[in-house]
Amino acid sequence: GNSVTQMEGPVTLSEEAFLTINCTYTATGYPSLFWYVQYPGEGLQLLLKATKADDKGSNKGFEATYRKETTSFHLEKGSVQVSDSAVYFCALQTGANNLFFGTGTRLTVIP
Amino acid sequence: DTAVSQTPKYLVTQMGNDKSIKCEQNLGHDTMYWYKQDSKKFLKIMFSYNNKELIINETVPNRFSPKSPDKAHLNLHINSLELGDSAVYFCASSSLTGYNEQFFGPGTRLTVL
C-alpha cells in the first residue's frame, strides 16, 4: 500500500539554524512526492515537489531530493527564519490524484 | 481572487444537527476533494469528485455525503453530527490529468458540542 512516515515533532530551532525534517515513503509504482506547508490558521500550500527519482524540488530556500534507493524525500533549509514556523506535511501522489499525507511536523523558530 | 474558497470558516453546532460546508473553486479544475484534519493535525482524504462522479470514497460514515451541483462546487453535507466529527475540513481541487498540484481552501473548523 501507500504510506508516508514523517519524523515526529515538534521541532524547535533558533533563527538561522539548519533544518532537516525526515520523510520516507512506501508506494506502489512511481509516485510523485510533495512537501506542503500549513501556516497558523491557514490552509495547506504546496511548498515543493519532485516527480521522479533524483529530482530536487526547491522553493523559498527549502530543498528536498527524491531518493528512490532510500525511499526518502527529506526537507532541508540552510537557515530558518521565524516566518518559517508552521506545520510541514510530506505527501505522495499516485495515479488518480490520490494524495497520501504524513502526520505533519510542527516547526517553531525562535528569535 | 481566491482560488479555492470555503464557507463558513467556523461552524459551531450541537450534536444531532445536520450541517453543510460549501466549497467553490475558480481554477477550472475538474477534480475536487474533501479532507479531514483531526486535532493532531493528521490529514485524511474523505472524498473526491471528478466530473460529478465519485472516484474516491474512503471509509467515512454515510452521514457524510458530498454534493456537486457543478464542476466548480463540491459541498459537504453532514447528518446527525457527533462529537467525533469536530475537526478542520479542507476542500481542494486539481486537474485530472497527470500529477498536478492540489490547491487547498482555507479550511472550515467544525466544533460539535
Short mmCIF file of C-alpha atoms in Angstrom, two decimals:
data_model
loop_
_atom_site.label_atom_id
_atom_site.label_comp_id
_atom_site.label_asym_id
_atom_site.label_seq_id
_atom_site.Cartn_x
_atom_site.Cartn_y
_atom_site.Cartn_z
CA GLY A 1 0.00 0.00 0.00
CA ASN A 2 0.89 3.68 0.03
CA SER A 3 2.05 5.47 3.16
CA VAL A 4 4.25 8.31 4.33
CA THR A 5 6.24 8.43 7.54
CA GLN A 6 7.50 11.74 8.87
CA MET A 7 9.69 12.49 11.83
CA GLU A 8 7.75 13.25 14.96
CA GLY A 9 7.57 16.83 16.08
CA PRO A 10 7.52 19.33 17.41
CA VAL A 11 10.81 20.76 16.24
CA THR A 12 12.11 23.95 17.83
CA LEU A 13 15.06 25.77 16.31
CA SER A 14 16.78 29.08 16.75
CA GLU A 15 16.74 31.52 13.87
CA GLU A 16 19.41 30.77 11.22
CA ALA A 17 19.73 27.14 12.32
CA PHE A 18 19.81 24.28 9.81
CA LEU A 19 16.57 22.37 9.35
CA THR A 20 16.00 18.75 8.39
CA ILE A 21 12.61 17.07 8.50
CA ASN A 22 12.82 13.41 7.56
CA CYS A 23 10.26 11.75 5.31
CA THR A 24 10.19 8.21 4.00
CA TYR A 25 7.54 6.57 1.93
CA THR A 26 6.10 3.28 0.78
CA ALA A 27 4.37 3.22 -2.56
CA THR A 28 3.27 1.03 -5.39
CA GLY A 29 4.55 2.25 -8.71
CA TYR A 30 6.37 5.54 -9.12
CA PRO A 31 4.79 8.26 -7.04
CA SER A 32 5.29 11.99 -7.11
CA LEU A 33 6.44 13.47 -3.81
CA PHE A 34 5.45 16.74 -2.20
CA TRP A 35 6.01 18.94 0.77
CA TYR A 36 3.07 21.06 1.86
CA VAL A 37 3.20 23.79 4.50
CA GLN A 38 0.39 24.97 6.74
CA TYR A 39 0.94 28.34 8.39
CA PRO A 40 -1.05 29.10 11.56
CA GLY A 41 -4.74 29.49 10.83
CA GLU A 42 -4.37 28.82 7.12
CA GLY A 43 -4.88 26.01 4.64
CA LEU A 44 -2.17 23.92 3.05
CA GLN A 45 0.11 25.36 0.41
CA LEU A 46 2.40 23.43 -1.86
CA LEU A 47 5.99 24.14 -0.86
CA LEU A 48 7.85 21.96 -3.38
CA LYS A 49 7.55 18.77 -5.36
CA ALA A 50 9.53 16.17 -7.26
CA THR A 51 8.01 13.85 -9.83
CA LYS A 52 10.77 11.33 -10.47
CA ALA A 53 13.85 9.80 -8.89
CA ASP A 54 16.81 12.16 -8.31
CA ASP A 55 14.67 15.24 -8.94
CA LYS A 56 15.26 18.06 -6.47
CA GLY A 57 12.37 20.30 -5.53
CA SER A 58 13.17 23.73 -4.16
CA ASN A 59 11.29 26.83 -3.07
CA LYS A 60 11.82 29.67 -0.57
CA GLY A 61 15.21 28.25 0.43
CA PHE A 62 13.77 24.79 1.13
CA GLU A 63 15.00 21.75 -0.77
CA ALA A 64 14.16 18.06 -0.97
CA THR A 65 15.59 15.33 -3.21
CA TYR A 66 13.61 12.32 -4.39
CA ARG A 67 15.75 9.34 -3.35
CA LYS A 68 14.34 6.15 -4.76
CA GLU A 69 17.07 3.94 -3.29
CA THR A 70 16.23 5.03 0.25
CA THR A 71 12.56 5.86 -0.46
CA SER A 72 13.08 9.25 1.13
CA PHE A 73 12.25 12.89 0.50
CA HIS A 74 13.82 14.79 3.39
CA LEU A 75 13.13 18.51 3.67
CA GLU A 76 16.08 20.82 4.34
CA LYS A 77 16.74 24.51 4.75
CA GLY A 78 20.10 26.03 5.49
CA SER A 79 18.95 28.95 7.64
CA VAL A 80 15.44 29.07 9.06
CA GLN A 81 13.56 32.23 9.89
CA VAL A 82 10.83 32.95 12.41
CA SER A 83 8.39 33.20 9.49
CA ASP A 84 9.07 29.52 8.65
CA SER A 85 7.19 28.47 11.79
CA ALA A 86 4.43 26.20 10.50
CA VAL A 87 3.37 22.59 10.16
CA TYR A 88 5.07 20.72 7.31
CA PHE A 89 3.47 17.75 5.59
CA CYS A 90 5.21 15.24 3.38
CA ALA A 91 2.90 13.62 0.82
CA LEU A 92 2.97 11.22 -2.08
CA GLN A 93 0.68 11.04 -5.06
CA THR A 94 -0.06 8.03 -7.16
CA GLY A 95 -2.42 7.66 -10.06
CA ALA A 96 -5.94 9.08 -9.91
CA ASN A 97 -4.63 12.08 -7.97
CA ASN A 98 -4.66 10.25 -4.64
CA LEU A 99 -2.64 12.22 -2.11
CA PHE A 100 -1.34 10.41 0.97
CA PHE A 101 -0.09 12.66 3.75
CA GLY A 102 2.34 12.10 6.58
CA THR A 103 1.30 13.10 10.08
CA GLY A 104 2.85 16.56 9.85
CA THR A 105 5.79 18.09 11.72
CA ARG A 106 5.33 21.32 13.64
CA LEU A 107 8.31 23.66 13.35
CA THR A 108 8.77 26.58 15.71
CA VAL A 109 11.61 29.01 15.05
CA ILE A 110 12.57 31.29 17.93
CA PRO A 111 14.44 34.58 17.52
CA ASP B 1 -9.16 36.39 -6.29
CA THR B 2 -9.50 33.34 -4.07
CA ALA B 3 -8.73 30.12 -5.93
CA VAL B 4 -10.48 27.71 -3.55
CA SER B 5 -12.94 29.15 -1.08
CA GLN B 6 -14.92 27.54 1.71
CA THR B 7 -17.82 28.73 3.82
CA PRO B 8 -18.23 29.00 6.67
CA LYS B 9 -14.78 29.40 8.19
CA TYR B 10 -16.06 28.39 11.62
CA LEU B 11 -19.09 26.26 12.45
CA VAL B 12 -20.25 25.52 15.96
CA THR B 13 -23.27 23.28 16.36
CA GLN B 14 -25.00 20.81 18.64
CA MET B 15 -24.84 17.03 18.43
CA GLY B 16 -27.53 15.56 16.22
CA ASN B 17 -27.81 18.56 13.91
CA ASP B 18 -27.37 18.48 10.15
CA LYS B 19 -24.95 20.94 8.59
CA SER B 20 -23.31 21.74 5.27
CA ILE B 21 -19.97 23.20 4.27
CA LYS B 22 -19.64 24.80 0.86
CA CYS B 23 -16.63 24.80 -1.42
CA GLU B 24 -16.04 26.62 -4.67
CA GLN B 25 -13.01 26.76 -6.98
CA ASN B 26 -12.42 29.21 -9.82
CA LEU B 27 -9.40 27.44 -11.28
CA GLY B 28 -11.26 25.49 -13.93
CA HIS B 29 -10.21 22.22 -12.29
CA ASP B 30 -12.17 19.08 -12.91
CA THR B 31 -11.48 17.24 -9.66
CA MET B 32 -12.37 18.38 -6.15
CA TYR B 33 -11.68 16.82 -2.76
CA TRP B 34 -12.61 16.92 0.89
CA TYR B 35 -10.07 16.23 3.61
CA LYS B 36 -10.49 15.94 7.37
CA GLN B 37 -7.76 17.18 9.70
CA ASP B 38 -8.06 15.95 13.27
CA SER B 39 -6.82 17.58 16.45
CA LYS B 40 -3.38 16.01 15.97
CA LYS B 41 -3.12 17.63 12.51
CA PHE B 42 -3.44 14.28 10.73
CA LEU B 43 -4.93 14.77 7.26
CA LYS B 44 -7.03 12.14 5.60
CA ILE B 45 -8.91 12.26 2.35
CA MET B 46 -12.64 11.73 2.58
CA PHE B 47 -13.97 12.16 -0.94
CA SER B 48 -13.07 13.31 -4.38
CA TYR B 49 -15.31 14.14 -7.32
CA ASN B 50 -14.43 14.20 -10.98
CA ASN B 51 -17.00 15.47 -13.44
CA LYS B 52 -19.77 14.71 -10.95
CA GLU B 53 -18.56 11.17 -10.40
CA LEU B 54 -17.28 9.97 -7.04
CA ILE B 55 -13.88 8.44 -7.63
CA ILE B 56 -12.57 8.11 -4.09
CA ASN B 57 -14.69 7.18 -1.13
CA GLU B 58 -12.66 6.32 1.95
CA THR B 59 -14.24 4.59 4.92
CA VAL B 60 -16.18 7.55 6.18
CA PRO B 61 -19.60 7.24 7.81
CA ASN B 62 -22.54 7.52 5.45
CA ARG B 63 -23.67 10.52 7.50
CA PHE B 64 -21.20 12.40 5.31
CA SER B 65 -22.28 13.00 1.75
CA PRO B 66 -20.60 15.12 -0.92
CA LYS B 67 -22.81 17.01 -3.33
CA SER B 68 -21.51 18.55 -6.55
CA PRO B 69 -24.04 20.80 -8.31
CA ASP B 70 -21.45 21.66 -10.98
CA LYS B 71 -17.76 21.29 -11.72
CA ALA B 72 -16.82 24.34 -9.66
CA HIS B 73 -18.55 23.29 -6.45
CA LEU B 74 -18.29 20.38 -4.04
CA ASN B 75 -20.34 20.77 -0.88
CA LEU B 76 -20.10 18.51 2.16
CA HIS B 77 -23.29 17.57 3.97
CA ILE B 78 -23.13 16.02 7.41
CA ASN B 79 -26.17 14.48 9.08
CA SER B 80 -26.66 13.69 12.75
CA LEU B 81 -23.42 15.34 13.85
CA GLU B 82 -21.35 13.60 16.52
CA LEU B 83 -18.69 14.87 18.90
CA GLY B 84 -16.04 13.00 16.93
CA ASP B 85 -16.85 14.98 13.83
CA SER B 86 -15.15 18.01 15.35
CA ALA B 87 -12.19 18.76 13.10
CA VAL B 88 -10.97 21.08 10.40
CA TYR B 89 -12.32 20.20 6.96
CA PHE B 90 -10.36 21.22 3.89
CA CYS B 91 -11.57 21.38 0.34
CA ALA B 92 -9.09 21.07 -2.53
CA SER B 93 -9.09 20.92 -6.31
CA SER B 94 -6.80 19.80 -9.10
CA SER B 95 -6.70 18.89 -12.75
CA LEU B 96 -7.45 15.29 -13.53
CA THR B 97 -4.54 14.69 -15.84
CA GLY B 98 -1.07 13.99 -14.58
CA TYR B 99 0.41 14.58 -11.15
CA ASN B 100 -0.91 18.06 -10.70
CA GLU B 101 -0.84 20.17 -7.58
CA GLN B 102 -3.86 20.16 -5.37
CA PHE B 103 -4.93 23.64 -4.29
CA PHE B 104 -6.43 23.81 -0.84
CA GLY B 105 -9.07 26.04 0.64
CA PRO B 106 -8.56 27.83 3.97
CA GLY B 107 -10.44 25.19 5.94
CA THR B 108 -13.63 25.07 7.99
CA ARG B 109 -13.28 24.45 11.69
CA LEU B 110 -16.26 22.41 12.84
CA THR B 111 -16.97 22.15 16.55
CA VAL B 112 -19.71 19.82 17.72
CA LEU B 113 -20.92 20.45 21.28
#
